[in-house]
Amino acid sequence: MSKKIGKQTIAFRNKPSVIGFYSVAGMKEGEGNFKDYFQMILEDDLLGENTFEHAERRLFELAIKNAIKESGCKDEDIGLLISGDLLNQIVTANYAARSFNIPLLGLYGACSTMAESLAVGAALVDGGHYNNVACCTGSHFSSAERQYRFPLELGNQRPPTSQWTVTGSGCTIISNKPSKIKVVNATFGKVIDYGISDVNNMGAAMAPAAMSTIIAHLKDTKTNVEDYDLILTGDLGKLGSEILMDLMEHEGYKLGQNYNDCGQMMFADRQKTFQGASGAGCSAIVLNSYVFQKMLKGEYKRVLFCATGALLSTTTVQQGDTIPCICHAVELSVEE
Amino acid sequence: MDIEERNKKYNEYVQAKIPKTKNFPTLIYAFVVGGLICCIGQGIMDLLMLIFPTMSVESATAWMLIVIIFVASLLTGLGIYDRIGVFAGAGSIVPITGFSNSITSPAVEFKREGIIFGLCAKMFTVAGPVIVNGVAVSIVIGLIYLFL
């Protein structure tokens, strides 16, 4: 039986399962709406390191180490670490992997990396190539700011469409051992560019990519929006989510109460982040805390996790290019 | 529908949907904070001329500028100036204190990459264009002045 269904979706017939997960959240995130769900909240965004890049590496190490511990495995049981981040040459993933005696597969999907790594990891476990894999991603507000935007201490104002890069890291362990949460299938997204060039409006740039992947997934799996308890996009933010709902409605799909966005949910209004959260860590820490915990409790049975990413670099932005975006979707379900 | 047309329509739709900056309150904040910075500068200058009665207006201006540039730089290092900036916007960017902030902040930020290639090389990433424009405009005006 073919493992590919429809045009873009791959099915995991052997149902790889999530046996461990862990999230580490920054200080600001720890004061937001998910403060009761994160397994670890930092007390110092530098983690005692000299630079924010070092701090980001420590975030990864903490997430991976604790996720492995939670899963009941040892380092040597993990066949492969699949990891990526936002910094140039994915240095965080590469450098953090030095601390583990585990082979690394580095990947880059900008803020969609959590879904991308889950999909790749689940495929490798489903194919019988590995028994256990660790999928990790994250981001750090301060290292992302200095790479993509302005120095932290510059007294500029953020535009009302801007989002706040999450400090945090999440890791999921996928295994062929049975457990409650299964990875059912995954839809890899196409690169979509609707001509948005404003780097301070990522939600609008990424919403069409989310639409494309969600519709592709629904068509491939012959399901409807109502079949899911939760359809969760990565970091579209408030504006991006509204745009996605409009776009989907235009295509004849109505996203209702079961739709939400990690970026939109992350921060409380008083935290003044305008459109909400963004960054690879955004969807990673929400998935690896809130979503999996709710699934274990049985509150969500079928979840479509669609992490969105903007595939830009500072050079392409300065050369006036528009922003290509991508979205990968992973379907998770609870099976007793 | 071809892609160009689709993108144009989408951009128009997004433009109509994005929240706009509330002009009126931000104007007031910028006016008050910018005005306050200028008043402080004037105050320092008056004080200098009061203490040193023989000081010329030119040298009092120079000393005043040195003082407020130093203070803005210090506040940047202490992490206070960017908080003023979030509130005041152009009010704290346009005066010379904003220029001081735009040079100090990358210096602080990139110090971690070393003194030469970090601090020195990156110091003018924000203020550089302003300096280049200033020099270019002054050359043009100087030439006009020469031939008039």
Coordinates of C-alpha atoms in Angstrom, one line a residue:
Chain A
M1 CA 0.0 0.0 0.0
S2 CA 1.4 3.4 -1.0
K3 CA 2.4 5.6 1.8
K4 CA 1.7 8.7 -0.3
I5 CA -1.8 10.0 -0.3
G6 CA -3.0 12.6 -2.7
K7 CA -0.5 15.2 -4.0
Q8 CA 1.5 16.4 -1.0
T9 CA 0.7 14.1 2.0
I10 CA 2.6 11.1 3.3
A11 CA 0.8 8.7 5.6
F12 CA 2.6 6.9 8.5
R13 CA 1.0 3.5 8.4
N14 CA 3.0 2.2 11.4
K15 CA 1.8 5.1 13.5
P16 CA 5.0 6.4 15.1
S17 CA 4.2 7.9 18.5
V18 CA 5.3 10.7 20.7
I19 CA 6.9 9.2 23.8
G20 CA 8.5 12.4 25.3
F21 CA 8.3 16.1 24.9
Y22 CA 9.8 19.1 26.7
S23 CA 9.6 22.9 26.4
V24 CA 11.9 25.6 27.8
A25 CA 10.4 29.1 27.7
G26 CA 11.9 32.5 28.2
M27 CA 11.0 35.0 30.9
K28 CA 8.5 37.0 28.8
E29 CA 6.9 33.8 27.5
G30 CA 6.8 32.6 31.1
E31 CA 4.5 35.5 32.0
G32 CA 2.2 34.9 29.1
N33 CA -0.9 32.7 28.6
F34 CA 0.9 29.4 28.7
K35 CA 2.9 29.9 31.9
D36 CA 1.2 27.0 33.6
Y37 CA 2.0 24.6 30.8
F38 CA 5.8 25.1 30.2
Q39 CA 8.0 22.5 31.8
M40 CA 10.8 25.0 32.4
I41 CA 10.7 28.8 32.5
L42 CA 14.0 30.7 32.5
E43 CA 14.9 33.1 35.2
D44 CA 17.7 34.7 33.1
D45 CA 17.4 35.1 29.3
L46 CA 21.2 34.8 29.0
L47 CA 21.3 31.5 31.1
G48 CA 24.5 32.8 32.7
E49 CA 26.3 32.8 29.3
N50 CA 28.2 35.7 27.7
T51 CA 26.3 35.9 24.5
F52 CA 22.7 35.3 23.3
E53 CA 23.9 32.8 20.7
H54 CA 25.4 30.7 23.5
A55 CA 22.2 31.1 25.5
E56 CA 20.2 29.8 22.5
R57 CA 22.4 26.8 22.4
R58 CA 21.9 26.1 26.1
L59 CA 18.1 26.3 25.4
F60 CA 18.4 23.6 22.8
E61 CA 20.6 21.4 25.1
L62 CA 18.1 21.8 27.9
A63 CA 15.1 20.9 25.7
I64 CA 16.8 17.9 24.1
K65 CA 18.3 16.5 27.4
N66 CA 15.0 16.8 29.3
A67 CA 12.9 15.5 26.5
I68 CA 15.1 12.4 26.3
K69 CA 14.8 12.0 30.1
E70 CA 11.0 12.4 30.0
S71 CA 10.7 9.7 27.3
G72 CA 12.5 7.2 29.6
C73 CA 15.3 6.8 27.0
K74 CA 19.0 7.2 27.3
D75 CA 21.1 9.3 24.8
E76 CA 22.3 6.1 23.1
D77 CA 18.7 5.0 22.4
I78 CA 18.1 8.0 20.2
G79 CA 19.1 7.2 16.7
L80 CA 19.0 10.6 15.2
L81 CA 18.6 14.3 16.3
I82 CA 16.7 16.3 13.8
S83 CA 17.1 20.0 14.5
G84 CA 17.2 23.5 13.1
D85 CA 17.0 27.1 14.1
L86 CA 16.8 30.7 12.7
L87 CA 20.4 31.7 12.9
N88 CA 22.7 31.8 9.9
Q89 CA 24.1 28.3 9.0
I90 CA 21.8 26.9 11.7
V91 CA 24.6 27.3 14.2
T92 CA 22.5 26.7 17.2
A93 CA 21.3 23.2 16.1
N94 CA 24.8 22.3 14.9
Y95 CA 26.7 23.6 18.0
A96 CA 24.1 22.2 20.5
A97 CA 24.5 18.8 18.9
R98 CA 28.2 18.7 20.0
S99 CA 26.9 18.0 23.5
F100 CA 25.2 14.8 22.5
N101 CA 26.5 11.6 21.3
I102 CA 23.7 11.4 18.7
P103 CA 24.0 11.8 14.9
L104 CA 22.5 15.1 13.6
L105 CA 20.3 15.9 10.7
G106 CA 20.2 19.7 10.5
L107 CA 17.3 21.3 8.6
Y108 CA 16.1 24.8 7.9
G109 CA 12.4 25.7 7.6
A110 CA 12.6 29.0 9.4
C111 CA 9.7 29.1 11.9
S112 CA 8.1 26.0 10.3
T113 CA 11.0 23.8 11.5
M114 CA 9.0 22.1 14.3
A115 CA 6.5 20.6 11.9
E116 CA 9.3 19.9 9.4
S117 CA 11.4 18.0 11.9
L118 CA 8.4 16.1 13.2
A119 CA 7.4 15.1 9.7
V120 CA 10.9 14.0 8.8
G121 CA 11.4 12.2 12.1
A122 CA 8.1 10.4 11.9
A123 CA 8.8 9.3 8.3
L124 CA 12.2 7.8 9.4
V125 CA 10.7 6.0 12.3
D126 CA 7.7 4.8 10.2
G127 CA 10.1 3.5 7.6
G128 CA 11.8 1.4 10.2
H129 CA 15.1 3.3 9.9
Y130 CA 15.2 4.4 13.5
N131 CA 13.6 3.3 16.7
N132 CA 13.7 6.7 18.4
V133 CA 14.4 10.2 17.0
A134 CA 14.5 13.6 18.7
C135 CA 13.0 16.6 16.9
C136 CA 14.0 19.9 18.2
T137 CA 13.8 23.6 17.4
G138 CA 13.8 27.0 19.1
S139 CA 14.7 30.6 18.9
H140 CA 15.9 33.4 21.1
F141 CA 14.5 36.9 20.9
S142 CA 17.8 38.7 21.3
S143 CA 19.8 36.7 18.8
A144 CA 17.1 36.9 16.2
E145 CA 16.8 40.7 16.7
R146 CA 20.4 41.3 16.2
Q147 CA 20.5 39.1 13.1
Y148 CA 17.3 40.3 11.4
R149 CA 16.6 43.7 12.9
F150 CA 18.2 46.4 15.0
P151 CA 20.4 46.5 18.1
L152 CA 18.4 45.8 21.2
E153 CA 19.2 49.2 22.8
L154 CA 18.2 51.3 19.8
G155 CA 15.3 53.5 20.8
N156 CA 13.1 52.8 17.8
Q157 CA 9.4 52.0 17.7
R158 CA 8.0 48.7 16.5
P159 CA 5.2 49.0 13.9
P160 CA 1.7 47.8 14.9
T161 CA 2.0 44.8 12.5
S162 CA 5.2 43.5 14.1
Q163 CA 5.5 40.3 16.2
W164 CA 7.8 39.3 19.0
T165 CA 10.3 36.5 18.5
V166 CA 9.9 33.9 21.2
T167 CA 12.7 32.9 23.5
G168 CA 12.3 29.2 23.9
S169 CA 13.0 25.7 22.7
G170 CA 10.9 22.6 22.3
C171 CA 11.9 19.0 21.7
T172 CA 9.7 15.9 20.8
I173 CA 10.8 12.3 20.9
I174 CA 9.2 10.1 18.3
S175 CA 9.4 6.4 18.6
N176 CA 8.1 3.1 17.3
K177 CA 7.2 2.2 20.9
P178 CA 3.5 2.5 21.5
S179 CA 2.1 5.6 23.3
K180 CA -1.0 7.6 23.4
I181 CA -0.2 10.3 20.9
K182 CA 0.4 9.2 17.3
V183 CA 1.8 11.0 14.3
V184 CA -0.7 10.0 11.6
N185 CA 0.5 11.8 8.5
A186 CA 2.3 14.9 7.3
T187 CA 1.8 17.4 4.4
F188 CA 4.9 19.1 3.1
G189 CA 4.1 22.6 1.8
K190 CA 4.9 24.4 -1.3
V191 CA 6.8 27.7 -1.2
I192 CA 4.2 30.4 -1.6
D193 CA 4.8 34.1 -2.3
Y194 CA 2.0 36.5 -2.6
G195 CA 4.2 39.5 -3.1
I196 CA 4.5 40.8 0.4
S197 CA 7.8 42.6 1.0
D198 CA 7.2 44.2 4.5
V199 CA 9.4 42.3 7.0
N200 CA 7.3 43.8 9.8
N201 CA 4.2 42.0 8.5
M202 CA 5.1 38.4 8.5
G203 CA 1.6 37.2 9.3
A204 CA 0.3 38.6 6.0
A205 CA 3.3 37.1 4.1
M206 CA 2.8 33.6 5.7
A207 CA -1.0 33.3 5.7
P208 CA -1.3 32.2 2.0
A209 CA 1.3 29.4 2.6
A210 CA -0.7 28.2 5.5
M211 CA -3.9 28.3 3.4
S212 CA -2.1 26.3 0.6
T213 CA -0.9 23.6 2.9
I214 CA -4.1 23.2 5.0
I215 CA -6.2 22.9 1.8
A216 CA -3.8 20.4 0.3
H217 CA -3.9 18.4 3.5
L218 CA -7.7 18.4 3.7
K219 CA -8.0 17.4 0.0
D220 CA -5.4 14.7 0.3
T221 CA -6.8 13.1 3.4
K222 CA -10.4 13.7 2.3
T223 CA -11.3 15.4 5.6
N224 CA -13.1 18.6 6.5
V225 CA -12.2 21.4 8.9
E226 CA -14.7 20.1 11.4
D227 CA -13.0 16.7 11.6
Y228 CA -10.2 18.2 13.7
D229 CA -10.5 19.2 17.4
L230 CA -7.7 21.8 16.8
I231 CA -6.2 23.3 13.7
L232 CA -3.2 25.1 14.9
T233 CA -1.0 27.4 12.8
G234 CA 2.5 28.4 14.0
D235 CA 3.1 32.1 14.2
L236 CA 0.7 34.0 11.9
G237 CA -0.2 36.3 14.8
K238 CA -3.5 38.1 15.2
L239 CA -3.5 39.8 11.8
G240 CA -2.2 36.8 10.0
S241 CA -4.8 34.5 11.5
E242 CA -7.6 36.9 10.5
I243 CA -6.1 36.9 7.0
L244 CA -5.9 33.1 6.9
M245 CA -9.6 32.9 7.9
D246 CA -10.5 35.3 5.2
L247 CA -8.4 33.4 2.6
M248 CA -9.8 30.0 3.6
E249 CA -13.4 31.3 3.5
H250 CA -12.7 32.7 0.0
E251 CA -11.7 29.1 -1.0
G252 CA -14.8 27.7 0.6
Y253 CA -13.4 26.4 4.0
K254 CA -14.7 27.9 7.2
L255 CA -12.2 27.9 10.1
G256 CA -14.2 28.1 13.2
Q257 CA -13.8 27.6 16.9
N258 CA -11.4 24.8 16.3
Y259 CA -8.8 27.1 14.7
N260 CA -6.1 28.9 16.6
D261 CA -2.6 30.2 16.2
C262 CA 0.4 29.8 18.5
G263 CA 1.6 33.3 17.9
Q264 CA -1.8 34.8 18.7
M265 CA -2.2 32.8 21.9
M266 CA 1.3 33.2 23.4
F267 CA 1.3 36.6 25.0
A268 CA -1.3 38.4 27.1
D269 CA -2.5 41.8 25.8
R270 CA -0.7 43.6 28.6
Q271 CA 2.6 42.4 27.3
K272 CA 2.3 44.7 24.3
T273 CA 3.6 42.5 21.5
F274 CA 1.2 43.9 18.9
Q275 CA 0.4 40.9 16.7
G276 CA 1.7 38.3 19.1
A277 CA 4.6 35.9 19.0
S278 CA 6.8 34.6 16.2
G279 CA 9.9 32.6 15.7
A280 CA 10.8 28.9 15.5
G281 CA 10.4 28.6 19.2
C282 CA 6.8 29.9 19.2
S283 CA 5.1 26.8 17.7
A284 CA 7.8 24.5 19.3
I285 CA 7.0 25.5 22.9
V286 CA 3.3 25.6 22.4
L287 CA 3.2 22.1 20.8
N288 CA 5.6 20.6 23.4
S289 CA 3.7 21.9 26.3
Y290 CA 0.0 22.9 25.9
V291 CA -1.0 20.8 22.9
F292 CA 0.6 17.5 24.0
Q293 CA -0.6 17.9 27.6
K294 CA -4.1 18.6 26.4
M295 CA -3.9 15.5 24.1
L296 CA -2.7 13.3 26.9
K297 CA -5.7 14.5 29.0
G298 CA -7.9 13.6 26.0
E299 CA -9.2 17.2 25.5
Y300 CA -7.9 17.2 22.0
K301 CA -8.1 14.0 20.0
R302 CA -7.2 15.0 16.5
V303 CA -4.9 18.0 15.9
L304 CA -3.5 19.4 12.7
F305 CA -0.3 21.3 13.6
C306 CA 0.7 23.6 10.8
A307 CA 3.9 25.5 11.5
T308 CA 4.5 28.4 9.1
G309 CA 7.9 29.9 8.1
A310 CA 9.1 33.0 6.2
L311 CA 12.1 31.9 4.1
L312 CA 13.8 35.3 3.9
S313 CA 17.3 36.6 4.7
T314 CA 18.4 40.1 5.5
T315 CA 20.2 40.2 2.1
T316 CA 17.1 39.3 0.1
V317 CA 15.1 41.9 2.0
Q318 CA 17.6 44.7 1.3
Q319 CA 17.7 43.7 -2.3
G320 CA 13.9 44.3 -2.4
D321 CA 12.7 40.8 -2.9
T322 CA 9.3 39.7 -1.7
I323 CA 9.0 37.1 1.1
P324 CA 8.6 33.4 0.1
C325 CA 6.9 31.4 2.8
I326 CA 6.2 27.8 3.6
C327 CA 4.0 25.8 5.9
H328 CA 4.2 22.1 6.8
A329 CA 1.4 20.3 8.5
V330 CA 1.5 17.3 10.8
E331 CA -1.6 15.4 11.9
L332 CA -1.5 14.1 15.4
S333 CA -4.1 11.9 17.0
V334 CA -4.8 10.2 20.3
E335 CA -5.3 6.5 20.2
E336 CA -5.8 4.4 23.2
Chain B
M1 CA -6.0 35.2 -12.6
D2 CA -2.2 35.7 -13.2
I3 CA 0.2 35.9 -10.4
E4 CA 0.9 39.6 -10.7
E5 CA -2.7 40.5 -10.5
R6 CA -3.3 38.1 -7.6
N7 CA -0.4 39.6 -5.7
K8 CA -1.5 43.2 -6.4
K9 CA -5.0 42.3 -5.1
Y10 CA -3.6 40.6 -2.0
N11 CA -1.3 43.6 -1.2
E12 CA -4.3 46.0 -1.5
Y13 CA -6.4 43.7 0.7
V14 CA -3.6 43.5 3.3
Q15 CA -3.0 47.3 3.2
A16 CA -6.6 47.9 4.0
K17 CA -6.6 45.4 6.8
I18 CA -3.4 46.3 8.8
P19 CA -3.8 48.4 11.9
K20 CA -2.6 51.9 11.6
T21 CA -0.4 53.8 14.1
K22 CA -2.6 56.1 16.2
N23 CA -1.2 59.4 14.9
F24 CA -2.6 61.8 17.4
P25 CA -1.3 60.4 20.7
T26 CA 2.1 59.5 19.2
L27 CA 2.4 63.1 18.0
I28 CA 1.8 64.4 21.5
Y29 CA 4.3 62.0 23.1
A30 CA 6.9 62.9 20.5
F31 CA 6.3 66.6 21.0
V32 CA 6.5 66.5 24.8
V33 CA 9.6 64.2 25.1
G34 CA 11.4 66.0 22.2
G35 CA 10.6 69.4 23.7
L36 CA 11.7 68.2 27.1
I37 CA 15.1 67.0 25.7
C38 CA 15.5 70.4 24.0
C39 CA 14.6 72.3 27.2
I40 CA 17.1 70.2 29.2
G41 CA 19.8 71.2 26.6
Q42 CA 18.9 74.8 26.8
G43 CA 18.9 74.6 30.6
I44 CA 22.4 73.1 30.6
M45 CA 23.6 75.9 28.3
D46 CA 22.1 78.7 30.4
L47 CA 23.6 77.1 33.5
L48 CA 27.1 76.9 31.9
M49 CA 26.9 80.6 30.9
L50 CA 25.8 81.5 34.4
I51 CA 28.6 79.6 36.1
F52 CA 31.3 80.8 33.5
P53 CA 30.3 84.4 32.6
T54 CA 33.2 84.7 30.2
M55 CA 32.2 81.6 28.1
S56 CA 31.1 82.4 24.5
V57 CA 27.8 81.1 23.2
E58 CA 29.6 78.8 20.7
S59 CA 31.7 77.0 23.4
A60 CA 28.7 76.8 25.7
T61 CA 26.8 75.1 22.9
A62 CA 29.6 72.7 22.4
W63 CA 29.9 71.8 26.1
M64 CA 26.1 71.4 26.3
L65 CA 26.2 69.0 23.3
I66 CA 29.0 67.0 24.9
V67 CA 26.9 66.6 28.1
I68 CA 23.7 65.5 26.5
I69 CA 25.4 63.2 24.1
F70 CA 27.2 61.6 27.0
V71 CA 24.0 61.3 29.0
A72 CA 22.1 59.7 26.1
S73 CA 25.0 57.2 25.6
L74 CA 25.0 56.4 29.3
L75 CA 21.2 55.9 29.3
T76 CA 21.6 53.6 26.3
G77 CA 24.2 51.5 28.1
L78 CA 21.9 51.3 31.1
G79 CA 19.0 50.1 28.9
I80 CA 16.9 53.1 29.6
Y81 CA 17.0 55.1 26.3
D82 CA 15.3 52.3 24.2
R83 CA 12.4 52.4 26.7
I84 CA 12.0 56.2 26.2
G85 CA 12.2 55.5 22.5
V86 CA 9.3 53.0 22.5
F87 CA 7.1 55.7 24.2
A88 CA 8.4 58.9 22.5
G89 CA 9.2 57.7 18.9
A90 CA 10.6 60.6 16.9
G91 CA 10.7 62.7 20.0
S92 CA 13.8 60.9 21.2
I93 CA 15.2 59.9 17.8
V94 CA 15.4 63.4 16.1
P95 CA 17.4 65.3 18.8
I96 CA 21.1 64.7 18.9
T97 CA 20.6 62.3 21.8
G98 CA 18.9 59.9 19.3
F99 CA 22.1 60.1 17.2
S100 CA 24.1 59.2 20.3
N101 CA 21.8 56.3 20.9
S102 CA 22.1 55.0 17.3
I103 CA 25.9 54.8 17.7
T104 CA 26.1 53.5 21.2
S105 CA 23.4 50.7 20.8
P106 CA 25.3 48.8 18.0
A107 CA 28.5 49.3 19.9
V108 CA 27.0 47.7 23.0
E109 CA 25.3 45.0 20.9
F110 CA 28.4 43.9 18.8
K111 CA 31.0 44.3 21.5
R112 CA 30.7 40.5 21.8
E113 CA 32.3 40.0 18.4
G114 CA 35.4 41.8 19.5
I115 CA 36.7 45.3 19.7
I116 CA 37.9 45.7 16.1
F117 CA 35.4 43.6 14.0
G118 CA 32.6 43.9 16.4
L119 CA 32.4 47.3 18.2
C120 CA 34.5 49.4 15.8
A121 CA 33.2 47.9 12.6
K122 CA 29.5 47.7 13.5
M123 CA 29.3 51.0 15.5
F124 CA 28.0 53.0 12.5
T125 CA 25.6 50.4 11.0
V126 CA 22.6 52.5 12.1
A127 CA 24.1 56.0 12.0
G128 CA 26.3 55.5 9.0
P129 CA 23.8 56.5 6.3
V130 CA 23.0 59.7 8.3
I131 CA 26.7 60.6 8.4
V132 CA 27.2 59.8 4.7
N133 CA 24.2 62.0 3.8
G134 CA 25.4 64.8 6.0
V135 CA 28.8 64.9 4.4
A136 CA 27.4 64.6 0.9
V137 CA 24.9 67.4 1.4
S138 CA 27.5 69.6 3.1
I139 CA 29.9 69.2 0.0
V140 CA 27.1 70.2 -2.3
I141 CA 26.1 73.2 -0.2
G142 CA 29.8 74.1 0.1
L143 CA 30.2 74.1 -3.7
I144 CA 27.1 76.3 -4.1
Y145 CA 28.4 78.7 -1.5
L146 CA 31.8 78.8 -3.3
F147 CA 30.3 79.9 -6.6
L148 CA 27.8 82.4 -5.3

